[in-house]
């Protein structure tokens, strides 16, 4: 599965009302709307200019090491699909993929699947182009043709699932939306939290494959008024954002066994009573829905919006 984004964008720009060249670059739009909010590196890496288009190969098939977005009402099979974590496997039985809120204290040893750079490098399209793209299940065959994706491939299956997740109704206590451009990501988040906001994401000092990490001093609860945005597996950058009632965000300093420092972001879901009884988290922690808060760290490509 390979194509040049530059070629596609150039063609689409010709047909979009108000050319791409007339649009404000996404980075300048960020600065105009959020002048006092630094853009995290995880988003900067997704910006594209005319000399930096991505050729997508099989990046869409890459697996998450940390939990990505899953429908809380999904069962074990569905919750596995986005990050390939199997109940009873070496990874889930030995690593702290999910953990308890009581574990978030200095000195706690955590075994994590390593902080290595994601292979999901799909970048943002200009808003004018992204808005002109089909993005729905009933247009899925057109989408596959546009990006030269084989209908029966793993990539096609992942793309379809992510479109369905974007279009499905929100679960109880969840506010959900999908952003197909950086500009729409900004607008939708500001409309819910206002402009006095900060953006958090996990930051790793250096790429490391070590699994043993110790929680350092300075664990900080950022509150439960937040919006978490997960980057989906898609040919261009698409974020599924949601705010779930009774979910706290934590800043967690980690130190790897090799000395690598990580400024990690974790979320703790305090009410899991509406989650599917066979959700992977319950299988890993051996608890029942609604019994205890369940936490997990966020991948570097996931961002969290919180009020200042």
PDB file of C-alpha atoms in Angstrom:
ATOM      1  CA  UNK A   1       0.000   0.000   0.000  1.00  0.00           C
ATOM      2  CA  UNK A   2       1.914   3.047  -1.181  1.00  0.00           C
ATOM      3  CA  UNK A   3       1.168   6.482  -2.567  1.00  0.00           C
ATOM      4  CA  UNK A   4       2.546  10.010  -2.488  1.00  0.00           C
ATOM      5  CA  UNK A   5       0.541  12.423  -0.347  1.00  0.00           C
ATOM      6  CA  UNK A   6       1.974  15.353  -2.273  1.00  0.00           C
ATOM      7  CA  UNK A   7       0.418  14.164  -5.518  1.00  0.00           C
ATOM      8  CA  UNK A   8      -2.997  13.598  -3.919  1.00  0.00           C
ATOM      9  CA  UNK A   9      -2.954  16.929  -2.090  1.00  0.00           C
ATOM     10  CA  UNK A  10      -1.919  18.798  -5.222  1.00  0.00           C
ATOM     11  CA  UNK A  11      -4.807  17.311  -7.186  1.00  0.00           C
ATOM     12  CA  UNK A  12      -7.358  17.971  -4.466  1.00  0.00           C
ATOM     13  CA  UNK A  13      -6.160  21.524  -3.902  1.00  0.00           C
ATOM     14  CA  UNK A  14      -7.028  22.303  -7.515  1.00  0.00           C
ATOM     15  CA  UNK A  15     -10.636  21.368  -6.894  1.00  0.00           C
ATOM     16  CA  UNK A  16     -11.141  22.874  -3.449  1.00  0.00           C
ATOM     17  CA  UNK A  17     -12.919  26.216  -3.209  1.00  0.00           C
ATOM     18  CA  UNK A  18     -10.355  28.698  -1.882  1.00  0.00           C
ATOM     19  CA  UNK A  19      -7.011  27.178  -2.765  1.00  0.00           C
ATOM     20  CA  UNK A  20      -4.691  25.593  -0.225  1.00  0.00           C
ATOM     21  CA  UNK A  21      -2.233  28.410  -0.860  1.00  0.00           C
ATOM     22  CA  UNK A  22      -4.842  30.953   0.273  1.00  0.00           C
ATOM     23  CA  UNK A  23      -5.426  29.130   3.566  1.00  0.00           C
ATOM     24  CA  UNK A  24      -3.537  30.053   6.714  1.00  0.00           C
ATOM     25  CA  UNK A  25      -0.889  27.397   7.452  1.00  0.00           C
ATOM     26  CA  UNK A  26      -1.943  25.151  10.333  1.00  0.00           C
ATOM     27  CA  UNK A  27       0.963  26.235  12.546  1.00  0.00           C
ATOM     28  CA  UNK A  28       0.043  29.920  12.154  1.00  0.00           C
ATOM     29  CA  UNK A  29      -3.607  29.083  12.839  1.00  0.00           C
ATOM     30  CA  UNK A  30      -2.557  27.463  16.126  1.00  0.00           C
ATOM     31  CA  UNK A  31      -0.611  30.586  17.117  1.00  0.00           C
ATOM     32  CA  UNK A  32      -3.517  32.870  16.201  1.00  0.00           C
ATOM     33  CA  UNK A  33      -6.047  30.927  18.285  1.00  0.00           C
ATOM     34  CA  UNK A  34      -3.779  29.701  21.092  1.00  0.00           C
ATOM     35  CA  UNK A  35      -0.950  32.264  21.326  1.00  0.00           C
ATOM     36  CA  UNK A  36      -0.107  31.293  24.903  1.00  0.00           C
ATOM     37  CA  UNK A  37      -0.274  27.525  24.422  1.00  0.00           C
ATOM     38  CA  UNK A  38       2.887  25.814  23.122  1.00  0.00           C
ATOM     39  CA  UNK A  39       2.284  23.137  20.502  1.00  0.00           C
ATOM     40  CA  UNK A  40       3.597  19.778  21.760  1.00  0.00           C
ATOM     41  CA  UNK A  41       6.272  18.052  19.712  1.00  0.00           C
ATOM     42  CA  UNK A  42       3.898  15.154  19.029  1.00  0.00           C
ATOM     43  CA  UNK A  43       1.756  17.561  16.976  1.00  0.00           C
ATOM     44  CA  UNK A  44       4.661  19.488  15.458  1.00  0.00           C
ATOM     45  CA  UNK A  45       5.901  16.209  13.993  1.00  0.00           C
ATOM     46  CA  UNK A  46       2.608  15.870  12.105  1.00  0.00           C
ATOM     47  CA  UNK A  47       2.838  19.200  10.287  1.00  0.00           C
ATOM     48  CA  UNK A  48       3.460  19.034   6.551  1.00  0.00           C
ATOM     49  CA  UNK A  49       4.853  21.529   4.090  1.00  0.00           C
ATOM     50  CA  UNK A  50       5.241  21.261   0.348  1.00  0.00           C
ATOM     51  CA  UNK A  51       8.700  19.700   0.721  1.00  0.00           C
ATOM     52  CA  UNK A  52       7.744  17.210   3.420  1.00  0.00           C
ATOM     53  CA  UNK A  53       5.001  14.915   2.152  1.00  0.00           C
ATOM     54  CA  UNK A  54       4.845  11.378   3.467  1.00  0.00           C
ATOM     55  CA  UNK A  55       4.879   8.247   1.409  1.00  0.00           C
ATOM     56  CA  UNK A  56       2.725   5.808   3.306  1.00  0.00           C
ATOM     57  CA  UNK A  57       3.714   2.166   3.110  1.00  0.00           C
ATOM     58  CA  UNK A  58       2.405  -0.202   5.748  1.00  0.00           C
ATOM     59  CA  UNK A  59       2.509   2.200   8.690  1.00  0.00           C
ATOM     60  CA  UNK A  60      -1.218   1.728   9.183  1.00  0.00           C
ATOM     61  CA  UNK A  61      -0.591  -1.874  10.165  1.00  0.00           C
ATOM     62  CA  UNK A  62       1.722  -0.937  13.067  1.00  0.00           C
ATOM     63  CA  UNK A  63       0.549  -2.016  16.522  1.00  0.00           C
ATOM     64  CA  UNK A  64       0.072   0.093  19.635  1.00  0.00           C
ATOM     65  CA  UNK A  65       2.200  -0.844  22.639  1.00  0.00           C
ATOM     66  CA  UNK A  66       0.047   1.262  24.942  1.00  0.00           C
ATOM     67  CA  UNK A  67      -3.768   1.198  24.874  1.00  0.00           C
ATOM     68  CA  UNK A  68      -5.071   3.317  22.029  1.00  0.00           C
ATOM     69  CA  UNK A  69      -8.708   4.269  21.647  1.00  0.00           C
ATOM     70  CA  UNK A  70     -11.186   1.469  22.157  1.00  0.00           C
ATOM     71  CA  UNK A  71     -14.929   1.624  22.529  1.00  0.00           C
ATOM     72  CA  UNK A  72     -15.525   1.100  26.293  1.00  0.00           C
ATOM     73  CA  UNK A  73     -18.610  -0.946  25.497  1.00  0.00           C
ATOM     74  CA  UNK A  74     -16.572  -3.288  23.269  1.00  0.00           C
ATOM     75  CA  UNK A  75     -15.767  -6.826  24.319  1.00  0.00           C
ATOM     76  CA  UNK A  76     -12.349  -8.431  24.677  1.00  0.00           C
ATOM     77  CA  UNK A  77     -11.910  -9.129  20.960  1.00  0.00           C
ATOM     78  CA  UNK A  78     -12.713  -5.550  19.939  1.00  0.00           C
ATOM     79  CA  UNK A  79     -10.555  -3.993  22.635  1.00  0.00           C
ATOM     80  CA  UNK A  80      -7.632  -6.116  21.458  1.00  0.00           C
ATOM     81  CA  UNK A  81      -7.921  -5.024  17.873  1.00  0.00           C
ATOM     82  CA  UNK A  82      -6.320  -1.587  18.067  1.00  0.00           C
ATOM     83  CA  UNK A  83      -3.266  -2.579  20.065  1.00  0.00           C
ATOM     84  CA  UNK A  84      -2.922  -6.338  19.707  1.00  0.00           C
ATOM     85  CA  UNK A  85      -2.852  -7.111  23.437  1.00  0.00           C
ATOM     86  CA  UNK A  86      -4.003 -10.626  24.209  1.00  0.00           C
ATOM     87  CA  UNK A  87      -5.319 -11.675  27.596  1.00  0.00           C
ATOM     88  CA  UNK A  88      -2.916 -14.165  29.127  1.00  0.00           C
ATOM     89  CA  UNK A  89      -0.101 -13.274  26.719  1.00  0.00           C
ATOM     90  CA  UNK A  90       3.444 -12.535  27.894  1.00  0.00           C
ATOM     91  CA  UNK A  91       2.858  -8.809  27.351  1.00  0.00           C
ATOM     92  CA  UNK A  92      -0.335  -8.467  29.386  1.00  0.00           C
ATOM     93  CA  UNK A  93       0.741 -10.851  32.120  1.00  0.00           C
ATOM     94  CA  UNK A  94       4.149  -9.268  32.723  1.00  0.00           C
ATOM     95  CA  UNK A  95       3.669  -5.577  31.863  1.00  0.00           C
ATOM     96  CA  UNK A  96       1.581  -2.927  33.602  1.00  0.00           C
ATOM     97  CA  UNK A  97      -0.579  -2.216  30.551  1.00  0.00           C
ATOM     98  CA  UNK A  98      -3.416  -1.382  32.943  1.00  0.00           C
ATOM     99  CA  UNK A  99      -2.899  -0.621  36.621  1.00  0.00           C
ATOM    100  CA  UNK A 100      -4.630   0.745  39.709  1.00  0.00           C
ATOM    101  CA  UNK A 101      -4.729   4.403  40.740  1.00  0.00           C
ATOM    102  CA  UNK A 102      -3.156   3.403  44.045  1.00  0.00           C
ATOM    103  CA  UNK A 103      -0.012   2.427  42.088  1.00  0.00           C
ATOM    104  CA  UNK A 104       0.723   6.056  41.202  1.00  0.00           C
ATOM    105  CA  UNK A 105       3.234   6.910  43.910  1.00  0.00           C
ATOM    106  CA  UNK A 106       7.007   7.609  43.953  1.00  0.00           C
ATOM    107  CA  UNK A 107       9.167   4.513  44.103  1.00  0.00           C
ATOM    108  CA  UNK A 108       6.622   2.231  42.468  1.00  0.00           C
ATOM    109  CA  UNK A 109       8.253  -0.096  39.937  1.00  0.00           C
ATOM    110  CA  UNK A 110       6.333  -0.368  36.670  1.00  0.00           C
ATOM    111  CA  UNK A 111       7.020  -2.842  33.904  1.00  0.00           C
ATOM    112  CA  UNK A 112       6.056  -1.157  30.650  1.00  0.00           C
ATOM    113  CA  UNK A 113       6.333  -2.282  27.010  1.00  0.00           C
ATOM    114  CA  UNK A 114       9.070   0.244  26.239  1.00  0.00           C
ATOM    115  CA  UNK A 115       8.954   3.751  24.773  1.00  0.00           C
ATOM    116  CA  UNK A 116       9.869   3.400  21.106  1.00  0.00           C
ATOM    117  CA  UNK A 117       8.794   5.691  18.294  1.00  0.00           C
ATOM    118  CA  UNK A 118       5.490   4.811  16.709  1.00  0.00           C
ATOM    119  CA  UNK A 119       5.368   3.759  13.078  1.00  0.00           C
ATOM    120  CA  UNK A 120       2.120   5.675  12.613  1.00  0.00           C
ATOM    121  CA  UNK A 121       3.655   8.709  10.885  1.00  0.00           C
ATOM    122  CA  UNK A 122       0.665   9.855   8.858  1.00  0.00           C
ATOM    123  CA  UNK A 123       0.636  13.661   8.835  1.00  0.00           C
ATOM    124  CA  UNK A 124      -2.072  16.329   8.800  1.00  0.00           C
ATOM    125  CA  UNK A 125      -3.696  17.412   5.561  1.00  0.00           C
ATOM    126  CA  UNK A 126      -4.603  21.071   5.029  1.00  0.00           C
ATOM    127  CA  UNK A 127      -8.132  21.624   6.365  1.00  0.00           C
ATOM    128  CA  UNK A 128      -9.521  22.493   2.931  1.00  0.00           C
ATOM    129  CA  UNK A 129      -8.290  19.168   1.579  1.00  0.00           C
ATOM    130  CA  UNK A 130      -9.301  17.108   4.626  1.00  0.00           C
ATOM    131  CA  UNK A 131     -12.816  18.571   4.537  1.00  0.00           C
ATOM    132  CA  UNK A 132     -13.159  17.540   0.892  1.00  0.00           C
ATOM    133  CA  UNK A 133     -12.215  13.921   1.630  1.00  0.00           C
ATOM    134  CA  UNK A 134     -14.944  11.270   1.971  1.00  0.00           C
ATOM    135  CA  UNK A 135     -14.993   9.979   5.549  1.00  0.00           C
ATOM    136  CA  UNK A 136     -17.924   7.639   6.118  1.00  0.00           C
ATOM    137  CA  UNK A 137     -18.732   3.940   5.918  1.00  0.00           C
ATOM    138  CA  UNK A 138     -21.029   4.358   2.931  1.00  0.00           C
ATOM    139  CA  UNK A 139     -18.140   5.935   0.988  1.00  0.00           C
ATOM    140  CA  UNK A 140     -15.604   3.368   2.130  1.00  0.00           C
ATOM    141  CA  UNK A 141     -15.019   1.781  -1.269  1.00  0.00           C
ATOM    142  CA  UNK A 142     -14.205   5.242  -2.665  1.00  0.00           C
ATOM    143  CA  UNK A 143     -11.792   5.868   0.208  1.00  0.00           C
ATOM    144  CA  UNK A 144      -9.946   2.605  -0.466  1.00  0.00           C
ATOM    145  CA  UNK A 145      -9.603   3.463  -4.146  1.00  0.00           C
ATOM    146  CA  UNK A 146      -8.400   6.982  -3.350  1.00  0.00           C
ATOM    147  CA  UNK A 147      -5.545   5.646  -1.212  1.00  0.00           C
ATOM    148  CA  UNK A 148      -4.927   2.437  -3.192  1.00  0.00           C
ATOM    149  CA  UNK A 149      -5.726   0.190  -0.230  1.00  0.00           C
ATOM    150  CA  UNK A 150      -6.656  -3.426  -0.892  1.00  0.00           C
ATOM    151  CA  UNK A 151     -10.224  -4.081   0.361  1.00  0.00           C
ATOM    152  CA  UNK A 152      -9.281  -7.303   2.184  1.00  0.00           C
ATOM    153  CA  UNK A 153      -6.055  -6.002   3.747  1.00  0.00           C
ATOM    154  CA  UNK A 154      -5.414  -5.454   7.441  1.00  0.00           C
ATOM    155  CA  UNK A 155      -5.104  -1.746   6.731  1.00  0.00           C
ATOM    156  CA  UNK A 156      -8.588  -1.626   5.199  1.00  0.00           C
ATOM    157  CA  UNK A 157     -10.052  -3.401   8.221  1.00  0.00           C
ATOM    158  CA  UNK A 158      -8.379  -0.954  10.624  1.00  0.00           C
ATOM    159  CA  UNK A 159      -9.488   2.063   8.573  1.00  0.00           C
ATOM    160  CA  UNK A 160     -13.094   0.849   8.531  1.00  0.00           C
ATOM    161  CA  UNK A 161     -13.126   0.235  12.275  1.00  0.00           C
ATOM    162  CA  UNK A 162     -11.758   3.724  12.953  1.00  0.00           C
ATOM    163  CA  UNK A 163     -14.353   5.379  10.719  1.00  0.00           C
ATOM    164  CA  UNK A 164     -17.074   3.416  12.526  1.00  0.00           C
ATOM    165  CA  UNK A 165     -15.670   4.493  15.906  1.00  0.00           C
ATOM    166  CA  UNK A 166     -15.776   8.107  14.748  1.00  0.00           C
ATOM    167  CA  UNK A 167     -19.359   7.825  13.553  1.00  0.00           C
ATOM    168  CA  UNK A 168     -20.858   5.735  16.355  1.00  0.00           C
ATOM    169  CA  UNK A 169     -22.972   7.335  19.074  1.00  0.00           C
ATOM    170  CA  UNK A 170     -21.191   8.362  22.255  1.00  0.00           C
ATOM    171  CA  UNK A 171     -21.467   6.071  25.260  1.00  0.00           C
ATOM    172  CA  UNK A 172     -23.071   7.267  28.498  1.00  0.00           C
ATOM    173  CA  UNK A 173     -21.016  10.079  30.028  1.00  0.00           C
ATOM    174  CA  UNK A 174     -18.827  10.464  26.923  1.00  0.00           C
ATOM    175  CA  UNK A 175     -18.434  13.504  24.672  1.00  0.00           C
ATOM    176  CA  UNK A 176     -16.765  12.339  21.449  1.00  0.00           C
ATOM    177  CA  UNK A 177     -15.689  13.845  18.140  1.00  0.00           C
ATOM    178  CA  UNK A 178     -13.157  13.205  15.385  1.00  0.00           C
ATOM    179  CA  UNK A 179     -10.830  15.811  13.884  1.00  0.00           C
ATOM    180  CA  UNK A 180      -9.429  15.275  10.396  1.00  0.00           C
ATOM    181  CA  UNK A 181      -7.135  18.334  10.403  1.00  0.00           C
ATOM    182  CA  UNK A 182      -5.132  20.294  12.949  1.00  0.00           C
ATOM    183  CA  UNK A 183      -7.434  23.280  12.495  1.00  0.00           C
ATOM    184  CA  UNK A 184     -10.548  21.243  13.296  1.00  0.00           C
ATOM    185  CA  UNK A 185      -8.740  19.674  16.261  1.00  0.00           C
ATOM    186  CA  UNK A 186      -8.093  23.179  17.612  1.00  0.00           C
ATOM    187  CA  UNK A 187     -11.624  24.456  16.962  1.00  0.00           C
ATOM    188  CA  UNK A 188     -13.415  21.490  18.489  1.00  0.00           C
ATOM    189  CA  UNK A 189     -11.250  21.500  21.616  1.00  0.00           C
ATOM    190  CA  UNK A 190     -11.495  25.264  22.136  1.00  0.00           C
ATOM    191  CA  UNK A 191     -15.286  25.097  21.731  1.00  0.00           C
ATOM    192  CA  UNK A 192     -15.421  22.755  24.730  1.00  0.00           C
ATOM    193  CA  UNK A 193     -12.669  24.057  27.031  1.00  0.00           C
ATOM    194  CA  UNK A 194     -12.095  27.639  25.898  1.00  0.00           C
ATOM    195  CA  UNK A 195      -8.768  29.226  24.951  1.00  0.00           C
ATOM    196  CA  UNK A 196      -7.133  29.125  28.383  1.00  0.00           C
ATOM    197  CA  UNK A 197      -5.867  25.589  27.934  1.00  0.00           C
ATOM    198  CA  UNK A 198      -2.682  23.552  27.822  1.00  0.00           C
ATOM    199  CA  UNK A 199      -1.868  20.474  25.808  1.00  0.00           C
ATOM    200  CA  UNK A 200      -0.161  17.502  27.417  1.00  0.00           C
ATOM    201  CA  UNK A 201       1.526  14.486  25.867  1.00  0.00           C
ATOM    202  CA  UNK A 202       4.022  11.852  26.923  1.00  0.00           C
ATOM    203  CA  UNK A 203       7.583  13.039  26.259  1.00  0.00           C
ATOM    204  CA  UNK A 204      10.523  10.638  26.167  1.00  0.00           C
ATOM    205  CA  UNK A 205      14.104  11.834  26.672  1.00  0.00           C
ATOM    206  CA  UNK A 206      15.340   9.223  24.197  1.00  0.00           C
ATOM    207  CA  UNK A 207      13.942   6.144  22.541  1.00  0.00           C
ATOM    208  CA  UNK A 208      14.408   3.106  24.735  1.00  0.00           C
ATOM    209  CA  UNK A 209      13.438  -0.543  24.738  1.00  0.00           C
ATOM    210  CA  UNK A 210      13.914  -1.084  28.463  1.00  0.00           C
ATOM    211  CA  UNK A 211      10.788  -2.246  30.279  1.00  0.00           C
ATOM    212  CA  UNK A 212      11.541  -1.463  33.926  1.00  0.00           C
ATOM    213  CA  UNK A 213      10.618   2.040  35.063  1.00  0.00           C
ATOM    214  CA  UNK A 214      10.350   3.633  38.494  1.00  0.00           C
ATOM    215  CA  UNK A 215       7.882   6.393  39.273  1.00  0.00           C
ATOM    216  CA  UNK A 216       9.753   9.499  40.425  1.00  0.00           C
ATOM    217  CA  UNK A 217       8.725  12.387  42.646  1.00  0.00           C
ATOM    218  CA  UNK A 218       6.230  14.895  41.303  1.00  0.00           C
ATOM    219  CA  UNK A 219       3.157  12.864  40.358  1.00  0.00           C
ATOM    220  CA  UNK A 220       0.480  15.496  39.700  1.00  0.00           C
ATOM    221  CA  UNK A 221      -3.277  15.130  39.281  1.00  0.00           C
ATOM    222  CA  UNK A 222      -4.389  17.534  36.521  1.00  0.00           C
ATOM    223  CA  UNK A 223      -8.082  17.062  37.305  1.00  0.00           C
ATOM    224  CA  UNK A 224     -10.922  15.420  35.437  1.00  0.00           C
ATOM    225  CA  UNK A 225     -11.961  18.252  33.113  1.00  0.00           C
ATOM    226  CA  UNK A 226     -10.048  17.033  30.093  1.00  0.00           C
ATOM    227  CA  UNK A 227     -10.233  15.906  26.485  1.00  0.00           C
ATOM    228  CA  UNK A 228      -8.080  12.981  25.385  1.00  0.00           C
ATOM    229  CA  UNK A 229      -7.294  12.748  21.662  1.00  0.00           C
ATOM    230  CA  UNK A 230      -6.039   9.464  20.198  1.00  0.00           C
ATOM    231  CA  UNK A 231      -4.297   9.390  16.832  1.00  0.00           C
ATOM    232  CA  UNK A 232      -6.008   6.768  14.699  1.00  0.00           C
ATOM    233  CA  UNK A 233      -4.461   4.439  12.160  1.00  0.00           C
ATOM    234  CA  UNK A 234      -5.392   6.182   8.910  1.00  0.00           C
ATOM    235  CA  UNK A 235      -3.638   7.341   5.722  1.00  0.00           C
ATOM    236  CA  UNK A 236      -3.556  10.915   7.056  1.00  0.00           C
ATOM    237  CA  UNK A 237      -3.678  12.265  10.609  1.00  0.00           C
ATOM    238  CA  UNK A 238      -7.097  11.780  12.204  1.00  0.00           C
ATOM    239  CA  UNK A 239      -7.708  12.162  15.936  1.00  0.00           C
ATOM    240  CA  UNK A 240     -10.590  10.692  17.893  1.00  0.00           C
ATOM    241  CA  UNK A 241     -11.148  12.900  20.918  1.00  0.00           C
ATOM    242  CA  UNK A 242     -13.361  12.163  23.861  1.00  0.00           C
ATOM    243  CA  UNK A 243     -14.075  13.370  27.341  1.00  0.00           C
ATOM    244  CA  UNK A 244     -15.396  10.753  29.742  1.00  0.00           C
ATOM    245  CA  UNK A 245     -17.006  11.601  33.058  1.00  0.00           C
ATOM    246  CA  UNK A 246     -14.983  10.753  36.152  1.00  0.00           C
ATOM    247  CA  UNK A 247     -11.642  10.366  34.371  1.00  0.00           C
ATOM    248  CA  UNK A 248      -8.554  11.956  35.950  1.00  0.00           C
ATOM    249  CA  UNK A 249      -5.345  12.885  34.119  1.00  0.00           C
ATOM    250  CA  UNK A 250      -1.944  12.531  35.799  1.00  0.00           C
ATOM    251  CA  UNK A 251       1.544  13.771  35.019  1.00  0.00           C
ATOM    252  CA  UNK A 252       3.873  10.925  35.984  1.00  0.00           C
ATOM    253  CA  UNK A 253       7.694  11.209  35.960  1.00  0.00           C
ATOM    254  CA  UNK A 254       9.327   7.874  35.099  1.00  0.00           C
ATOM    255  CA  UNK A 255      12.955   6.800  35.209  1.00  0.00           C
ATOM    256  CA  UNK A 256      14.016   3.770  33.182  1.00  0.00           C
ATOM    257  CA  UNK A 257      16.493   1.154  34.353  1.00  0.00           C
ATOM    258  CA  UNK A 258      18.941   2.640  31.813  1.00  0.00           C
ATOM    259  CA  UNK A 259      18.431   6.141  33.222  1.00  0.00           C
ATOM    260  CA  UNK A 260      16.032   7.321  30.510  1.00  0.00           C
ATOM    261  CA  UNK A 261      13.632   9.959  31.801  1.00  0.00           C
ATOM    262  CA  UNK A 262      10.022  10.022  30.655  1.00  0.00           C
ATOM    263  CA  UNK A 263       7.426  12.709  31.341  1.00  0.00           C
ATOM    264  CA  UNK A 264       4.486  10.360  31.060  1.00  0.00           C
ATOM    265  CA  UNK A 265       0.767  11.071  30.941  1.00  0.00           C
ATOM    266  CA  UNK A 266      -1.638   8.611  32.506  1.00  0.00           C
ATOM    267  CA  UNK A 267      -5.423   8.557  32.731  1.00  0.00           C
ATOM    268  CA  UNK A 268      -7.493   6.882  35.430  1.00  0.00           C
ATOM    269  CA  UNK A 269     -11.092   5.910  34.700  1.00  0.00           C
ATOM    270  CA  UNK A 270     -12.982   6.088  37.998  1.00  0.00           C
ATOM    271  CA  UNK A 271     -16.269   4.748  36.708  1.00  0.00           C
ATOM    272  CA  UNK A 272     -16.042   1.630  34.537  1.00  0.00           C
ATOM    273  CA  UNK A 273     -19.518   0.351  35.368  1.00  0.00           C
ATOM    274  CA  UNK A 274     -20.708   0.812  31.760  1.00  0.00           C
ATOM    275  CA  UNK A 275     -17.693  -0.932  30.179  1.00  0.00           C
ATOM    276  CA  UNK A 276     -18.155  -4.329  28.604  1.00  0.00           C
ATOM    277  CA  UNK A 277     -17.595  -7.076  31.230  1.00  0.00           C
ATOM    278  CA  UNK A 278     -15.056  -8.713  28.890  1.00  0.00           C
ATOM    279  CA  UNK A 279     -13.049  -5.552  28.249  1.00  0.00           C
ATOM    280  CA  UNK A 280      -9.323  -6.321  28.239  1.00  0.00           C
ATOM    281  CA  UNK A 281      -8.658  -4.196  31.340  1.00  0.00           C
ATOM    282  CA  UNK A 282     -10.838  -6.443  33.501  1.00  0.00           C
ATOM    283  CA  UNK A 283      -9.129  -9.553  32.156  1.00  0.00           C
ATOM    284  CA  UNK A 284      -5.667  -8.150  32.932  1.00  0.00           C
ATOM    285  CA  UNK A 285      -6.437  -6.776  36.410  1.00  0.00           C
ATOM    286  CA  UNK A 286      -8.924  -9.502  37.346  1.00  0.00           C
ATOM    287  CA  UNK A 287     -11.554  -7.058  38.562  1.00  0.00           C
ATOM    288  CA  UNK A 288     -15.195  -6.409  37.742  1.00  0.00           C
ATOM    289  CA  UNK A 289     -16.749  -3.366  36.023  1.00  0.00           C
ATOM    290  CA  UNK A 290     -17.236  -0.434  38.377  1.00  0.00           C
ATOM    291  CA  UNK A 291     -15.258  -1.967  41.235  1.00  0.00           C
ATOM    292  CA  UNK A 292     -12.061   0.146  41.208  1.00  0.00           C
ATOM    293  CA  UNK A 293     -10.503   2.955  39.118  1.00  0.00           C
ATOM    294  CA  UNK A 294      -8.489   1.629  36.161  1.00  0.00           C
ATOM    295  CA  UNK A 295      -5.476   3.501  34.797  1.00  0.00           C
ATOM    296  CA  UNK A 296      -3.150   3.319  31.811  1.00  0.00           C
ATOM    297  CA  UNK A 297      -0.369   5.402  30.291  1.00  0.00           C
ATOM    298  CA  UNK A 298      -0.830   7.226  26.995  1.00  0.00           C
ATOM    299  CA  UNK A 299       1.338   6.799  23.922  1.00  0.00           C
ATOM    300  CA  UNK A 300       3.457   9.736  22.713  1.00  0.00           C
ATOM    301  CA  UNK A 301       1.077  10.394  19.820  1.00  0.00           C
ATOM    302  CA  UNK A 302      -1.917  10.826  22.157  1.00  0.00           C
ATOM    303  CA  UNK A 303      -2.594  14.361  23.402  1.00  0.00           C
ATOM    304  CA  UNK A 304      -4.661  15.667  26.309  1.00  0.00           C
ATOM    305  CA  UNK A 305      -6.285  19.100  26.521  1.00  0.00           C
ATOM    306  CA  UNK A 306      -6.783  20.497  30.050  1.00  0.00           C
ATOM    307  CA  UNK A 307      -7.720  23.954  31.366  1.00  0.00           C
ATOM    308  CA  UNK A 308      -4.922  26.179  32.678  1.00  0.00           C
TER     309      UNK A 308
END
